[in-house]
PDB file of C-alpha atoms in Angstrom:
ATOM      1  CA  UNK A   9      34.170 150.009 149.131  1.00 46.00           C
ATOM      2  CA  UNK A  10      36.361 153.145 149.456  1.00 47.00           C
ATOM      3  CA  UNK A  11      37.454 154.582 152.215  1.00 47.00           C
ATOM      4  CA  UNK A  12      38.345 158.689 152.608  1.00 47.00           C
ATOM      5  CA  UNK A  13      41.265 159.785 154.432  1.00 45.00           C
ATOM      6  CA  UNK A  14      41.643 162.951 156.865  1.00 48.00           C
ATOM      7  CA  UNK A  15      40.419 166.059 155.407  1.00 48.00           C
ATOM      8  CA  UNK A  16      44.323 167.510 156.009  1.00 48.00           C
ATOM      9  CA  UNK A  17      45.072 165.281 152.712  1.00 45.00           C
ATOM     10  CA  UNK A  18      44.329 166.560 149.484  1.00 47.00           C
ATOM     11  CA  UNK A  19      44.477 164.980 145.825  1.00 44.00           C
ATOM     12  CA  UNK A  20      44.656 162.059 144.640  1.00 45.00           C
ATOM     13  CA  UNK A  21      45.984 160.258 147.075  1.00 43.00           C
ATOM     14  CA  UNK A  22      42.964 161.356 149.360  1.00 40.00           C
ATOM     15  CA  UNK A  23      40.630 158.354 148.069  1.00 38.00           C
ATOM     16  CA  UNK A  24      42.293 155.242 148.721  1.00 41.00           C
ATOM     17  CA  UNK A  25      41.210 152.411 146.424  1.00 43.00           C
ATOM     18  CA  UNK A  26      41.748 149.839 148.650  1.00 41.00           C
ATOM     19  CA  UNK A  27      38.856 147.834 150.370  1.00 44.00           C
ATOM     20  CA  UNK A  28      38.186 149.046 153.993  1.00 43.00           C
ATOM     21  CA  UNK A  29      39.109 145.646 155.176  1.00 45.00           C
ATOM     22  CA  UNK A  30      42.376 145.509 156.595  1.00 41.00           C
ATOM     23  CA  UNK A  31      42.830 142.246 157.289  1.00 48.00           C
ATOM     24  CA  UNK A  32      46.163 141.408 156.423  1.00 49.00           C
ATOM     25  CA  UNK A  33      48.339 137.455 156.239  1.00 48.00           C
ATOM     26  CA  UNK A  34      51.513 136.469 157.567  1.00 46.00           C
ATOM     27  CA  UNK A  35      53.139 137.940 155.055  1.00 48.00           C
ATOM     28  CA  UNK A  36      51.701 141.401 155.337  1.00 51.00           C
ATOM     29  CA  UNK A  37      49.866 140.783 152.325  1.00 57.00           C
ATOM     30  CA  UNK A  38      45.985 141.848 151.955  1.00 60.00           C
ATOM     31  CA  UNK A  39      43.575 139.186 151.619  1.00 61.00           C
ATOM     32  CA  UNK A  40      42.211 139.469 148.298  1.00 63.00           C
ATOM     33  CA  UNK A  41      38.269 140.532 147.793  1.00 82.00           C
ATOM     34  CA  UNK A  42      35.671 137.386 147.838  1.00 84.00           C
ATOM     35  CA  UNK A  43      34.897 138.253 143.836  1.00 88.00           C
ATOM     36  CA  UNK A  44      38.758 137.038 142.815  1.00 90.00           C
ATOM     37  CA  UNK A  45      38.432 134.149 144.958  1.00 91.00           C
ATOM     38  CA  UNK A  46      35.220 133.636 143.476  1.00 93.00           C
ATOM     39  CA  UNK A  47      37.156 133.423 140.247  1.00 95.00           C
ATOM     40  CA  UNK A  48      39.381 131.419 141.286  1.00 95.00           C
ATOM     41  CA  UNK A  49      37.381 128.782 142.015  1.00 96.00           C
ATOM     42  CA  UNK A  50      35.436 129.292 139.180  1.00 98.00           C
ATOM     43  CA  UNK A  51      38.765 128.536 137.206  1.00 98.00           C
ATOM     44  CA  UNK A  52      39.043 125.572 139.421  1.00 98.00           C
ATOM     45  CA  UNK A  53      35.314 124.322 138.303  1.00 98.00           C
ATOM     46  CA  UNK A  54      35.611 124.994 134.739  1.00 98.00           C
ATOM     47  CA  UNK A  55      38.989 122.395 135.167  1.00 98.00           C
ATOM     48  CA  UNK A  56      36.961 119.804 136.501  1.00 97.00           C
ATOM     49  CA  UNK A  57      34.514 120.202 133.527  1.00 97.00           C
ATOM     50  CA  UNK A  58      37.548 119.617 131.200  1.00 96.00           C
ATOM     51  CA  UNK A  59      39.396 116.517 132.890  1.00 96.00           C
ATOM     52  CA  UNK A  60      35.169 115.398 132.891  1.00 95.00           C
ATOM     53  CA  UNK A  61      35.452 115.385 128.984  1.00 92.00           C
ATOM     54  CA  UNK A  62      38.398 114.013 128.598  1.00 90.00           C
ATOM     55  CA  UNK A  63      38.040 111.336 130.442  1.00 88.00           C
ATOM     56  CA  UNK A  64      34.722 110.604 128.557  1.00 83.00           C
ATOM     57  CA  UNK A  65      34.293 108.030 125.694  1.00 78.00           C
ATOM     58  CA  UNK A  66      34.888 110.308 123.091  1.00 82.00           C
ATOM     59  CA  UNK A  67      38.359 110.741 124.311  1.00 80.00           C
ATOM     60  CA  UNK A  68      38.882 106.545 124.486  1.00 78.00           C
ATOM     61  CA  UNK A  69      42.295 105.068 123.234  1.00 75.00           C
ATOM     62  CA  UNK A  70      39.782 104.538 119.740  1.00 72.00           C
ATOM     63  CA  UNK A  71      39.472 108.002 118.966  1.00 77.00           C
ATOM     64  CA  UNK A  72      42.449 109.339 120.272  1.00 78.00           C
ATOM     65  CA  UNK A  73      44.267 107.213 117.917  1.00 80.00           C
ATOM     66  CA  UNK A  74      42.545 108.965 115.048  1.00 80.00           C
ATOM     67  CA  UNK A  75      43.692 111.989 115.584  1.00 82.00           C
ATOM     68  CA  UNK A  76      47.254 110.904 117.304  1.00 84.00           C
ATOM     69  CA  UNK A  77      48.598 108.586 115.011  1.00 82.00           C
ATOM     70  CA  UNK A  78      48.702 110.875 112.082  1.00 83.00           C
ATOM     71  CA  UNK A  79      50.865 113.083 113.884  1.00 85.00           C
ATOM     72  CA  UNK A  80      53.284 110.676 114.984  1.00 85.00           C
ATOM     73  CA  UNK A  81      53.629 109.234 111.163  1.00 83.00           C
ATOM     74  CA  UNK A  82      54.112 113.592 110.131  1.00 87.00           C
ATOM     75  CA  UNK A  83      56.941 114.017 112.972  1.00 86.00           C
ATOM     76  CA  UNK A  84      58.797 110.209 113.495  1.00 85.00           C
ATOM     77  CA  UNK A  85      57.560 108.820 110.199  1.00 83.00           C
ATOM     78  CA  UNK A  86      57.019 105.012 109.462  1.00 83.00           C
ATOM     79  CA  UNK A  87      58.239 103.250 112.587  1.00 84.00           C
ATOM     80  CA  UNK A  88      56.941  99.798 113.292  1.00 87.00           C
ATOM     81  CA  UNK A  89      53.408  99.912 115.161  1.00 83.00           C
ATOM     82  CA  UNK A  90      54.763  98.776 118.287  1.00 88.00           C
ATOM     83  CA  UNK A  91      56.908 101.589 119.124  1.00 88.00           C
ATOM     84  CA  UNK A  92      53.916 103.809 117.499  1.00 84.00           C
ATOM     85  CA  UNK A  93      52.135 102.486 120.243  1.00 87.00           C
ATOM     86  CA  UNK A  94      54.395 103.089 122.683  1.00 91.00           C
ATOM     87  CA  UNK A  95      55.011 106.360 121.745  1.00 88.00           C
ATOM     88  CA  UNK A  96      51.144 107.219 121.820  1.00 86.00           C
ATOM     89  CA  UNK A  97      50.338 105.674 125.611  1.00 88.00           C
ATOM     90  CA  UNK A  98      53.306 107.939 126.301  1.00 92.00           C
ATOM     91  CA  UNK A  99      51.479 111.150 125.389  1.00 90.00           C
ATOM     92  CA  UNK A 100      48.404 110.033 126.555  1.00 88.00           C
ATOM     93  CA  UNK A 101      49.822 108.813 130.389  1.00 91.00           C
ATOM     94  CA  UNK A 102      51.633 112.606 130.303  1.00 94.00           C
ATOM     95  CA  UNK A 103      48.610 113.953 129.661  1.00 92.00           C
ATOM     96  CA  UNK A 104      47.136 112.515 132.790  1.00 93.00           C
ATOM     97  CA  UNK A 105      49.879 114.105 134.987  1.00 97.00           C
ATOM     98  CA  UNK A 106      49.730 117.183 132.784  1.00 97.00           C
ATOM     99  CA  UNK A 107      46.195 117.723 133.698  1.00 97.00           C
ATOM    100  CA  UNK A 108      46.061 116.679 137.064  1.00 98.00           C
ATOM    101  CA  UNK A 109      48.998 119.505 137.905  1.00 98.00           C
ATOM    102  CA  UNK A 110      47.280 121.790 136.181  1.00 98.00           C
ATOM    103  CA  UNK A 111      44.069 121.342 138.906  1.00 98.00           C
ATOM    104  CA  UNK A 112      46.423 121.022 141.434  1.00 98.00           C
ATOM    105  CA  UNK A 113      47.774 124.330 141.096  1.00 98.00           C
ATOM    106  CA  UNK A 114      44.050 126.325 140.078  1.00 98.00           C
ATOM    107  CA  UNK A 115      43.024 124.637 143.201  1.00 97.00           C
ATOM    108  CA  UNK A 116      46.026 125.373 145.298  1.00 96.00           C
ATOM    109  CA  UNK A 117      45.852 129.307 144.231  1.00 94.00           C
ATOM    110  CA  UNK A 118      42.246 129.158 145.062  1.00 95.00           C
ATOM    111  CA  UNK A 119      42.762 127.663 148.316  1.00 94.00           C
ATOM    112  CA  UNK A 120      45.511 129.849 149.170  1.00 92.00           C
ATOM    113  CA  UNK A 121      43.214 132.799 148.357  1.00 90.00           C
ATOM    114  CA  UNK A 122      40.736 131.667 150.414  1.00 89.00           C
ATOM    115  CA  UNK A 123      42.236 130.655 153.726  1.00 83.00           C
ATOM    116  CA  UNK A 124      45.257 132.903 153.270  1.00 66.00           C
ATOM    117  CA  UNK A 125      49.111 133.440 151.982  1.00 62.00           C
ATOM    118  CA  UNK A 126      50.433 131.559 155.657  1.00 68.00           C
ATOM    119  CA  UNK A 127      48.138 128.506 154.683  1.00 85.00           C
ATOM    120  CA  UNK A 128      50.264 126.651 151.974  1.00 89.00           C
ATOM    121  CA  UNK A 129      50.676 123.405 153.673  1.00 90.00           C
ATOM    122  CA  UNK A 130      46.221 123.611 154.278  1.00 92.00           C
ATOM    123  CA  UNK A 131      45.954 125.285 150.341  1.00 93.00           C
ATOM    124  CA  UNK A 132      48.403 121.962 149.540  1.00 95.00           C
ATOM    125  CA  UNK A 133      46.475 119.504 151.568  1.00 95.00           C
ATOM    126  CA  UNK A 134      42.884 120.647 149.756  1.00 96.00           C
ATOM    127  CA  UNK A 135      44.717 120.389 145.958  1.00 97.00           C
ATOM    128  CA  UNK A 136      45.701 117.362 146.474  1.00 98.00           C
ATOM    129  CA  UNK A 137      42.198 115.751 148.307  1.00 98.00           C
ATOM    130  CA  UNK A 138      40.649 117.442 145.022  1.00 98.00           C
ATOM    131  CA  UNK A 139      43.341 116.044 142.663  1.00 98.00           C
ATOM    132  CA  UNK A 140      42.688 111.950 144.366  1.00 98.00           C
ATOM    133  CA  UNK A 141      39.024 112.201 144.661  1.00 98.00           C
ATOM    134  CA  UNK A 142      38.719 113.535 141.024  1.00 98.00           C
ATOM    135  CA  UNK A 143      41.685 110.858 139.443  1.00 97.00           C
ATOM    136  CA  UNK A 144      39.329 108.060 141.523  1.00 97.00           C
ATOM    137  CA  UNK A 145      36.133 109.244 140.159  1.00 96.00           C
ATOM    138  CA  UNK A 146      37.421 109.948 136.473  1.00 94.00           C
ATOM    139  CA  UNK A 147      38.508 106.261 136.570  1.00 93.00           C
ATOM    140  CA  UNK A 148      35.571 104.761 138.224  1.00 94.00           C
ATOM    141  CA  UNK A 149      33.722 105.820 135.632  1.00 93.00           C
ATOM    142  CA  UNK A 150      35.921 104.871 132.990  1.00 91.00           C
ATOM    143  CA  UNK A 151      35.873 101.784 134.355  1.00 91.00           C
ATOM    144  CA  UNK A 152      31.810 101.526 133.895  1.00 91.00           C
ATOM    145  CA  UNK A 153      32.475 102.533 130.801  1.00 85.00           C
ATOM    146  CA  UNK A 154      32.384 100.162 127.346  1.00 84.00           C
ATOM    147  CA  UNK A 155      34.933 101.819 125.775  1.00 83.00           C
ATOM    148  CA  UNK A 156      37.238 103.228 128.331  1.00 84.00           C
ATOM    149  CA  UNK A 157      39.082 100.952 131.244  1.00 85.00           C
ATOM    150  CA  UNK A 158      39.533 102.828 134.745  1.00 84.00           C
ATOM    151  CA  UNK A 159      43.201 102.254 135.915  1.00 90.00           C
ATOM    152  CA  UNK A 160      44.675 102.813 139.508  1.00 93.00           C
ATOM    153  CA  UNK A 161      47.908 103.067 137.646  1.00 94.00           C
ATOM    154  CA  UNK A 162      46.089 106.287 136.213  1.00 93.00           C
ATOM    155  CA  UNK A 163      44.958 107.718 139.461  1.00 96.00           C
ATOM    156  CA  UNK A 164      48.878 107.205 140.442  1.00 96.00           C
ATOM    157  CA  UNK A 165      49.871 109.369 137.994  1.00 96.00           C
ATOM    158  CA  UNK A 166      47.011 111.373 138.123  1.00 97.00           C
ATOM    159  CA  UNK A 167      48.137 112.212 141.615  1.00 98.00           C
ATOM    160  CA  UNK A 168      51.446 112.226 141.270  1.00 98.00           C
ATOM    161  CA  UNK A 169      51.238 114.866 138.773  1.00 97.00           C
ATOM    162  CA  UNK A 170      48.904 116.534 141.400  1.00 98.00           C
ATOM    163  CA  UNK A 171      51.496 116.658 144.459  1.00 98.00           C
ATOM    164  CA  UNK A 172      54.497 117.334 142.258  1.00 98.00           C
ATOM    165  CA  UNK A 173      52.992 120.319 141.706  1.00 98.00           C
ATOM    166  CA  UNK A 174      51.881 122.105 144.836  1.00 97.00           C
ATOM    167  CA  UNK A 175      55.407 120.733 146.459  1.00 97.00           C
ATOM    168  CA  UNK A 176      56.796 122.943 143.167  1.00 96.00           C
ATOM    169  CA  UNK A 177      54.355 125.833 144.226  1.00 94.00           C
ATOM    170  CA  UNK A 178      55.072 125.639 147.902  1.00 92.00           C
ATOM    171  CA  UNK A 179      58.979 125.542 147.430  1.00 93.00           C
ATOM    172  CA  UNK A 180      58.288 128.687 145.079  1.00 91.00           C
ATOM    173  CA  UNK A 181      55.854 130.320 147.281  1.00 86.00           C
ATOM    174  CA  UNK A 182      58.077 130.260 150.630  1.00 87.00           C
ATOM    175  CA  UNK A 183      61.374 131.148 148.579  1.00 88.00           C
ATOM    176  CA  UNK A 184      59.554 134.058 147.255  1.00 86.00           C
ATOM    177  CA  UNK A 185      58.206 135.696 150.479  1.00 78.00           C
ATOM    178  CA  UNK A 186      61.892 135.023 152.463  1.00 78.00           C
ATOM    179  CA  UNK A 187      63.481 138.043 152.918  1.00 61.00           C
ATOM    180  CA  UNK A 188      67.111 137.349 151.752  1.00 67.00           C
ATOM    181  CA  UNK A 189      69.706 138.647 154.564  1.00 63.00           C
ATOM    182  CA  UNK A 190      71.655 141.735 154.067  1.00 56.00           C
ATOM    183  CA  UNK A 191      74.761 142.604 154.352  1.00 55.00           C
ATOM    184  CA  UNK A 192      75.149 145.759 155.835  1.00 53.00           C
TER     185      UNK A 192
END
């Protein structure tokens, strides 16, 4: 929506393309319209969908291996099969906390955009439930699963990728918006 100004102002500067809504956060900030926090969250579910597939049987320690293992022979080349091994839970356990940080901070930006810019510890509160209730899911199912095992070790680092995250984002966030003291 657009809102006109006086009639005493002319130009371009006479149509103001900001929303009539004047609500405004702590930080003086305008709240942003419902269609980019619609977005957001719609980043947020398309995540989900992802960390769904991956932690499906397609993506087992089987297949992965197929794909993996070729790689490590092209960049370490012939190492004994233990430390291949090794090697290979280590990028799949980083991928756990890699993706799990990743929906921590979609859902942290769309919480934040939601509720608004003075909410962080709320916006870091809701990432993280999302983060834990996904990990446990993912892993309950696994754990149904023939060719996947569900791990609480994996929700651990599922979630601990998830909260070292948004405590990254909200260290960021406040540093950002304090106004450093002058000198004057």
């Amino acid at each position: 929506m657009r809102r006109v100004l006086p009639a005493r102002e002319h130009g371009p500067s006479a149509i103001e393309n900001q929303p009539a809504n004047d609500a405004a956060d702590a930080f003086g900030q305008r709240r942003p319209e419902r269609g980019r926090i619609a977005r957001a969250w719609l980043w947020v579910a398309c995540w989900v969908g992802v960390i769904w597939v991956l932690g499906g049987d397609e993506f087992s320690l089987a297949e992965t291996s197929r794909t993996i293992y070729p790689w490590l022979e092209w960049l370490i080349g012939d190492v004994d099969p233990g430390t291949r091994f090794k090697i290979f839970l280590a990028i799949r356990k980083s991928a756990h906390f890699v993706e799990y940080a990743i929906l921590a901070i979609l859902t942290f930006r769309a919480a934040l955009l939601a509720a608004s810019r003075n909410h962080l510890a709320t916006a870091g509160w809701v990432a993280l439930f999302l983060v834990a209730t996904l990990a446990t899911a993912d892993e309950a199912r696994q754990a149904l699963s023939n060719t996947r095992s569900g791990s609480p070790y994996d929700v651990a680092i599922d979630v601990l990728g998830g909260a070292l995250s948004i405590v990254g984002l909200i260290v960021i966030t406040r540093r950002m918006h304090t106004a450093p003291e002058s000198s004057a």
